[in-house]
Short mmCIF file of N, CA and C in Angstrom, two decimals:
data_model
loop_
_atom_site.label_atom_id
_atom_site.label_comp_id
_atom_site.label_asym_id
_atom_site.label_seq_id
_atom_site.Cartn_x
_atom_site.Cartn_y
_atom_site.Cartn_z
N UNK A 21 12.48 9.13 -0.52
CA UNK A 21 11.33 8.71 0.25
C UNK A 21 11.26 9.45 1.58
N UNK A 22 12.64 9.78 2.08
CA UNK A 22 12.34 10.40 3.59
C UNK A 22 11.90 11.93 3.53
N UNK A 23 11.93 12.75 2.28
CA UNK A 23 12.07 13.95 1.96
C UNK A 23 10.20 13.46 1.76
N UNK A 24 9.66 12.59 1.06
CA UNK A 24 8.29 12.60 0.38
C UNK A 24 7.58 12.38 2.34
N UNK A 25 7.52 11.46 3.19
CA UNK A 25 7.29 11.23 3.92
C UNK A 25 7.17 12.46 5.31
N UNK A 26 8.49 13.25 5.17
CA UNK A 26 8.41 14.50 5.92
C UNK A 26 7.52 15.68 5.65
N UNK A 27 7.42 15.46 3.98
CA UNK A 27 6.27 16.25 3.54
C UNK A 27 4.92 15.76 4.08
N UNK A 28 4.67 14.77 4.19
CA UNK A 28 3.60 14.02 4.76
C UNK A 28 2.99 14.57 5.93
N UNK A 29 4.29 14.75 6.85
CA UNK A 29 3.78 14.31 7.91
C UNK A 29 3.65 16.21 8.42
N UNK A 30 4.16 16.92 7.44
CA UNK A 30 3.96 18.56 8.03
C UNK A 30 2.67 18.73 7.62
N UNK A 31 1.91 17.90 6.44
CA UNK A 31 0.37 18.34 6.45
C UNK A 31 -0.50 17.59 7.23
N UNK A 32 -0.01 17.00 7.89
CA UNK A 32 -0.90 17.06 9.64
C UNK A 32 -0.89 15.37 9.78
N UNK A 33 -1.82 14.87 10.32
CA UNK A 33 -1.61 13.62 10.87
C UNK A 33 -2.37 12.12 10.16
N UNK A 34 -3.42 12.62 9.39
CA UNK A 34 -3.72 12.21 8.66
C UNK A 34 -3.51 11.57 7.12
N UNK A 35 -2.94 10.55 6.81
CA UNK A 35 -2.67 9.76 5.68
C UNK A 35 -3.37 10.34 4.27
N UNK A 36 -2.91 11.51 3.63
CA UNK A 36 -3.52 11.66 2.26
C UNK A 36 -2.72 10.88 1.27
N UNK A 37 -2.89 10.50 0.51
CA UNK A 37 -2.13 9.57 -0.98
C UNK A 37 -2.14 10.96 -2.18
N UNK A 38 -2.85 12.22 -1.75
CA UNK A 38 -2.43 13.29 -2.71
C UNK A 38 -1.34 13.93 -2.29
N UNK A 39 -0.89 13.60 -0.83
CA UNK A 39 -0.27 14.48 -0.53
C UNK A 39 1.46 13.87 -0.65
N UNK A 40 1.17 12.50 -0.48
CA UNK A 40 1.94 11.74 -0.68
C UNK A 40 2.43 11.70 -2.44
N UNK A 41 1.44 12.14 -3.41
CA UNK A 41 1.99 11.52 -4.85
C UNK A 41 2.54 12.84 -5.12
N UNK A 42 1.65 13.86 -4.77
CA UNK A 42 2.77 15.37 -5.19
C UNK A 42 3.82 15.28 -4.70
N UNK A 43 4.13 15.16 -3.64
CA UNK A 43 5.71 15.11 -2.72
C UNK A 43 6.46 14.38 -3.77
N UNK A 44 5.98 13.10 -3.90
CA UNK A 44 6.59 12.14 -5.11
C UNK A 44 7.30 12.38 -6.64
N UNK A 45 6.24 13.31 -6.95
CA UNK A 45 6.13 14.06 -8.30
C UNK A 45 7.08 15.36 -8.20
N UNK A 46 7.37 16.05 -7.36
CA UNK A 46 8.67 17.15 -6.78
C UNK A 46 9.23 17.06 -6.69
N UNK A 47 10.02 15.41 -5.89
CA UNK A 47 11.51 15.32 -6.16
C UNK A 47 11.60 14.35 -7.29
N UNK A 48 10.98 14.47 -8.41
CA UNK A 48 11.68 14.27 -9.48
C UNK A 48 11.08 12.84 -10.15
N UNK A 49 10.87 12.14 -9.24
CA UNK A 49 9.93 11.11 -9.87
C UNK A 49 8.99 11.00 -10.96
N UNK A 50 8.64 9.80 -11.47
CA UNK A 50 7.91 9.70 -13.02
C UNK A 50 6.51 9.69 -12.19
N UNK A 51 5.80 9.55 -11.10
CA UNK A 51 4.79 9.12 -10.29
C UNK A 51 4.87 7.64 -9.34
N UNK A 52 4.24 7.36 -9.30
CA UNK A 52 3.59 6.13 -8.39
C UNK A 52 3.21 5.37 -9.14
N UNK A 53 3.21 5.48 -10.51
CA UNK A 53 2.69 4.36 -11.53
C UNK A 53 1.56 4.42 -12.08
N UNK A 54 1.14 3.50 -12.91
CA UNK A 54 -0.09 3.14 -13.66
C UNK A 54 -0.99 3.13 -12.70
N UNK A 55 -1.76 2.27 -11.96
CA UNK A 55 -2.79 2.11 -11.09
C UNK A 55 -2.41 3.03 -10.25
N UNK A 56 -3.95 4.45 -10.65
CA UNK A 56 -4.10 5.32 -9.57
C UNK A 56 -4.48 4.94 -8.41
N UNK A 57 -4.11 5.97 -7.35
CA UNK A 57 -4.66 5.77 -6.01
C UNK A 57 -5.64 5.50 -5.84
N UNK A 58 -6.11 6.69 -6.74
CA UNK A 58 -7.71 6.74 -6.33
C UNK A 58 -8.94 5.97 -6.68
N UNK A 59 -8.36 5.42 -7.85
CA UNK A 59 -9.20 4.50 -8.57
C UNK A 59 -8.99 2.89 -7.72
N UNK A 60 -7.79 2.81 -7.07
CA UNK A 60 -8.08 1.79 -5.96
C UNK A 60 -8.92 2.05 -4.57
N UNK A 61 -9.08 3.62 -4.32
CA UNK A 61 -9.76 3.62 -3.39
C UNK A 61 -11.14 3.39 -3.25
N UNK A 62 -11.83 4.01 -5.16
CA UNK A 62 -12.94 3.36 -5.30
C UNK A 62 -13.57 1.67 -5.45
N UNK A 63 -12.37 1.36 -5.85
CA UNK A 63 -12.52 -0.16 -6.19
C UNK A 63 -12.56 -1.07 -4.62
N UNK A 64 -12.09 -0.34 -4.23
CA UNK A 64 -11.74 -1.18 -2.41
C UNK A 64 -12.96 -0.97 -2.00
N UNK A 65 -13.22 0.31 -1.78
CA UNK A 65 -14.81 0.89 -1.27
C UNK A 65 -15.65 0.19 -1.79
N UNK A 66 -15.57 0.36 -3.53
CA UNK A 66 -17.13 -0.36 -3.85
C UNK A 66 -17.14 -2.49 -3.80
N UNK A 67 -16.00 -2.71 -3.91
CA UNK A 67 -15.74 -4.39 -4.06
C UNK A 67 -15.34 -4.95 -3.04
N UNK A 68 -14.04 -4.26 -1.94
CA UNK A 68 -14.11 -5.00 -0.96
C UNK A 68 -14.99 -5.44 0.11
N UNK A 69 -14.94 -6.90 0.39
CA UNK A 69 -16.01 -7.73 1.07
C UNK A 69 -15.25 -7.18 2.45
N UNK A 70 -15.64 -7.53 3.53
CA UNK A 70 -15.03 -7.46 4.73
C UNK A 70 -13.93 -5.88 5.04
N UNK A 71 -12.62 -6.91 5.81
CA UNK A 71 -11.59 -5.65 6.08
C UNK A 71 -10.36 -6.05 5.38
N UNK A 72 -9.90 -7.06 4.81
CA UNK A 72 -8.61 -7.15 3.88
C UNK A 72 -8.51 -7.19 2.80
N UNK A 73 -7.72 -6.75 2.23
CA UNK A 73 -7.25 -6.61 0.68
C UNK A 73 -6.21 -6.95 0.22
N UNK A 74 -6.41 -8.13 -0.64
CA UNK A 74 -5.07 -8.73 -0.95
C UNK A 74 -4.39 -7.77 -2.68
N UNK A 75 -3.65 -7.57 -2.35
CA UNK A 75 -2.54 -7.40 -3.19
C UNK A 75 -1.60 -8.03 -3.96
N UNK A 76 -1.97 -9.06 -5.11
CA UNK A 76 -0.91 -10.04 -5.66
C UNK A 76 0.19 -9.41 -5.95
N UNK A 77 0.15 -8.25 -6.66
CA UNK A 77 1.24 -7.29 -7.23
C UNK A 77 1.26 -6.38 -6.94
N UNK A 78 2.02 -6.44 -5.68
CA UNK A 78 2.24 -4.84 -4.70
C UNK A 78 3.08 -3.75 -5.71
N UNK A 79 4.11 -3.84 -6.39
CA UNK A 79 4.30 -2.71 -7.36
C UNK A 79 4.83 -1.54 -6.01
N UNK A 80 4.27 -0.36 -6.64
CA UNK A 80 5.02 0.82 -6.12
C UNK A 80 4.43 1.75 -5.43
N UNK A 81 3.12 0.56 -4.59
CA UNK A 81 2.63 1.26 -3.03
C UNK A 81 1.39 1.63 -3.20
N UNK A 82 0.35 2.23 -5.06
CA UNK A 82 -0.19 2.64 -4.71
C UNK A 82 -1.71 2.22 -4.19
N UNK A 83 -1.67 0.62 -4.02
CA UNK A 83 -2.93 -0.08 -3.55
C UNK A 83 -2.60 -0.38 -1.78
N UNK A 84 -1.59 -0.31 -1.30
CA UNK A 84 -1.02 0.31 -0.03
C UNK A 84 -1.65 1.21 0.25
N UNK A 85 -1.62 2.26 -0.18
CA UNK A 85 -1.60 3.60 0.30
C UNK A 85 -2.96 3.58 0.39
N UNK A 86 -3.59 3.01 -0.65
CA UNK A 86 -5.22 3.04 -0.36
C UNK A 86 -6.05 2.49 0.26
N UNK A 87 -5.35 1.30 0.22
CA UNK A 87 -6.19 0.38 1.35
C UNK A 87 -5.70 1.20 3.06
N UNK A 88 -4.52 1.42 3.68
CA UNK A 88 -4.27 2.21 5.03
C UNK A 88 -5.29 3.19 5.25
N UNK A 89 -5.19 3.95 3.81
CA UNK A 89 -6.34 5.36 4.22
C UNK A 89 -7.47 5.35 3.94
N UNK A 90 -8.19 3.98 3.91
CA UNK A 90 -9.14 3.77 4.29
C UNK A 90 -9.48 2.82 5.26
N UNK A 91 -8.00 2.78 6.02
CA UNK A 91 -8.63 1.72 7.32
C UNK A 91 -8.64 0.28 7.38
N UNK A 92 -8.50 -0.26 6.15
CA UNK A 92 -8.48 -1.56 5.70
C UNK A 92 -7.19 -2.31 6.21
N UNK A 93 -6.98 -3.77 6.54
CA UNK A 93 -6.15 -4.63 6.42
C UNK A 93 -5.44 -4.57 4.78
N UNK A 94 -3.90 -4.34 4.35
CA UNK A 94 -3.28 -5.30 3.62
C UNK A 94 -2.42 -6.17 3.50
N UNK A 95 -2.77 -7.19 2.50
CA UNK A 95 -1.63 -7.95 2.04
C UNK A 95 -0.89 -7.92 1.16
N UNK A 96 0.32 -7.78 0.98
CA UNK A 96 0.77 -7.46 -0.48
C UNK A 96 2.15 -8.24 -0.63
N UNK A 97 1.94 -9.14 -1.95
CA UNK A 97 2.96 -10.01 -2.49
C UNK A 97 3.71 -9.10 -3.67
N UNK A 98 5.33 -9.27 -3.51
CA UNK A 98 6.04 -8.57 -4.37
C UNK A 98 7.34 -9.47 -4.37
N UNK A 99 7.54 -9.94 -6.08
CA UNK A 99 8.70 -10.86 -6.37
C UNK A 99 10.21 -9.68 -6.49
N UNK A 100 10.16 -8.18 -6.76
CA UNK A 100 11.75 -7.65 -7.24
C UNK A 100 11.89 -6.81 -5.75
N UNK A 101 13.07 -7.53 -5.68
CA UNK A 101 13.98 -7.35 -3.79
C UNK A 101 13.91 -6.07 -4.00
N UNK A 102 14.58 -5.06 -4.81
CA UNK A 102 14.56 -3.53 -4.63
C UNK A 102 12.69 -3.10 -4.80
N UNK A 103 12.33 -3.46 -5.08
CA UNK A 103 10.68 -2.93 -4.91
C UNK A 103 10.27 -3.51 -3.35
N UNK A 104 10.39 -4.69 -2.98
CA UNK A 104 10.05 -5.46 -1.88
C UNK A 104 10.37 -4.24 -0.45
N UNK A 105 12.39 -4.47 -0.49
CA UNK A 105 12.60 -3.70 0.72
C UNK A 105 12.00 -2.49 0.70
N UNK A 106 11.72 -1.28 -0.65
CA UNK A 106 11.07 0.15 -0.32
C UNK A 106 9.21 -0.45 0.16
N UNK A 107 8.97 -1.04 0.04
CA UNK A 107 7.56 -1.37 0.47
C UNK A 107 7.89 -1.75 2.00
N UNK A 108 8.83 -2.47 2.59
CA UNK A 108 9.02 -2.51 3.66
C UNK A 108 9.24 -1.17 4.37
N UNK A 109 10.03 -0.16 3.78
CA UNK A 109 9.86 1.15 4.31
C UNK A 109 8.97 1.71 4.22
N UNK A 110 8.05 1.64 3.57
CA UNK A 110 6.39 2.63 3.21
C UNK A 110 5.55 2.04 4.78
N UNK A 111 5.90 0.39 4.68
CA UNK A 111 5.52 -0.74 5.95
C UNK A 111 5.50 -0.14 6.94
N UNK A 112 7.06 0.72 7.39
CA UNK A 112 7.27 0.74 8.87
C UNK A 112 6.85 2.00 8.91
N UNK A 113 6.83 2.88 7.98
CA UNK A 113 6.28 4.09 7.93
C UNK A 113 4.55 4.59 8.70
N UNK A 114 4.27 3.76 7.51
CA UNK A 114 2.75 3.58 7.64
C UNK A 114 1.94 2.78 9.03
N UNK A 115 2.93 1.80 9.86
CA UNK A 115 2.39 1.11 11.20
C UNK A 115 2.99 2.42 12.29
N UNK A 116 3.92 3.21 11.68
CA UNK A 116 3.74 4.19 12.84
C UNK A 116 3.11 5.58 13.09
N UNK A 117 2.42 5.92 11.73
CA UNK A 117 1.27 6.57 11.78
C UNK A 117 0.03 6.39 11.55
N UNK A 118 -0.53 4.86 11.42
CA UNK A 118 -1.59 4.74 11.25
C UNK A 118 -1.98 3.70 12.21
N UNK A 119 -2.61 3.92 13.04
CA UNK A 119 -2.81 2.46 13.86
C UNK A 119 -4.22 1.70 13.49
N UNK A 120 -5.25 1.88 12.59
CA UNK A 120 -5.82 1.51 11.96
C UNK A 120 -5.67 0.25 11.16
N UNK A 121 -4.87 -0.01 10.63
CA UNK A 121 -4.54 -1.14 9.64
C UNK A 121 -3.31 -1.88 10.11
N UNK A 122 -3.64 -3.36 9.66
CA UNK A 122 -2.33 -3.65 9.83
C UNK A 122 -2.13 -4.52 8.27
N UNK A 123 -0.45 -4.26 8.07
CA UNK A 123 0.12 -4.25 6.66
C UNK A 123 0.97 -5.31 6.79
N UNK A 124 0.98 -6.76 5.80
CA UNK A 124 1.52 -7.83 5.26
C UNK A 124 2.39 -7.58 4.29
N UNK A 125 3.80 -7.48 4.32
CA UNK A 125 4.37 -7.57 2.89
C UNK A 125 5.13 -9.02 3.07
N UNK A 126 4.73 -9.95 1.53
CA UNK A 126 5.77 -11.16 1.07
C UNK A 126 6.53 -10.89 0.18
N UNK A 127 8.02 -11.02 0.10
CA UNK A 127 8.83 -11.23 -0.83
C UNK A 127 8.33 -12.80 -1.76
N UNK A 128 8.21 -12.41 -3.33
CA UNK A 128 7.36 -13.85 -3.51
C UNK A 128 6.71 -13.82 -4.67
N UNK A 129 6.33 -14.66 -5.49
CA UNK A 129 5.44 -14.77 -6.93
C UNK A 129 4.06 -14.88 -6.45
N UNK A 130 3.19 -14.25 -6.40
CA UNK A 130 1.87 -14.43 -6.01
C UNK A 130 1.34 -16.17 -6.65
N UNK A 131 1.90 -15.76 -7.82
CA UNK A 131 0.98 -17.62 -8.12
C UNK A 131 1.52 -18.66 -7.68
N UNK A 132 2.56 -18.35 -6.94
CA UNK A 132 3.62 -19.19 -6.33
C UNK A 132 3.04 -19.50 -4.67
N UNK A 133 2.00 -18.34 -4.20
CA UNK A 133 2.04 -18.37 -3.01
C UNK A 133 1.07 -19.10 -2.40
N UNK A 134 1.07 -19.83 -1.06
CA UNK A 134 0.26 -20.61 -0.75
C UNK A 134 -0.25 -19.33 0.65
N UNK A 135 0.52 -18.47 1.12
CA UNK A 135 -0.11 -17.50 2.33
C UNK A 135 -1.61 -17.28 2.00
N UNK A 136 -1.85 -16.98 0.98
CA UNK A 136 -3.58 -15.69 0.86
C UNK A 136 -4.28 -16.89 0.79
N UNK A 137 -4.05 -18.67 -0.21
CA UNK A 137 -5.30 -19.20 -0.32
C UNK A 137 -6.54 -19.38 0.91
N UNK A 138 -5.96 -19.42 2.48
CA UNK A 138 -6.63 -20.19 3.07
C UNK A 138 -7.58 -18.56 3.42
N UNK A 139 -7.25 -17.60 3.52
CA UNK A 139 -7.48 -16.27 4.20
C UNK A 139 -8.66 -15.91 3.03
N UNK A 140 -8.30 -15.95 1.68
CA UNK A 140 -9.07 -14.98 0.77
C UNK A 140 -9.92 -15.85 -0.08
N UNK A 141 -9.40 -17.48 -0.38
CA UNK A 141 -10.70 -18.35 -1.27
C UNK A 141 -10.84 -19.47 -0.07
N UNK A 142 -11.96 -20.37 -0.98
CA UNK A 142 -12.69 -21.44 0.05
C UNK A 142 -11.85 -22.66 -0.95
#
């Protein structure tokens, strides 16, 4: 991650998620997973109401990555501790180059959680 992140940050200052999944894809990684970036960036753009985006199943960053680089608030619930803490590093990563958004991670079962009801339903 610190090798994908340094790559990041030599293509300038700005948050790309392409620049971020190639880096990913170089040292050796399978990708970022099933749910593309980009297809969350359209889905945020065209569906999100307001500025937050909740995340029941944060997974392996890439609805993170999309909601930051577009400016958006997230929230993101994640039950497996080794997925949880690297999202906490993407976390501290991402609040110190983006001052745009600010990023929620819960260790936690989303259907378990009582945090998002009062924020995201009536």
């Amino acid at each position: 991650m610190k090798k994908v992140l340094a790559i990041q940050l030599r293509s300038g200052p700005n948050i790309l998620n392409t620049n971020i999944k190639n880096a990913i894809s170089t040292y050796g990684s399978s990708g970022l997973g099933v749910f593309n970036t980009g297809i969350a960036q359209y889905l945020i753009r065209e569906y999100c109401i307001g500025n937050e985006v909740l995340d029941p199943c944060a997974g392996w960053g890439n609805r993170l990555s999309a909601t930051v680089s577009l400016g958006k608030n997230y929230q993101g619930i994640e039950p497996s501790t080794k997925t949880y803490i690297a999202l906490m590093a993407m976390k501290k990563w991402f609040e110190e180059h983006n001052e745009k958004s600010t990023i929620t991670i819960l260790k936690g079962v989303a259907e378990n959680s009582e945090y998002y009801k009062d924020s995201f339903f009536d």
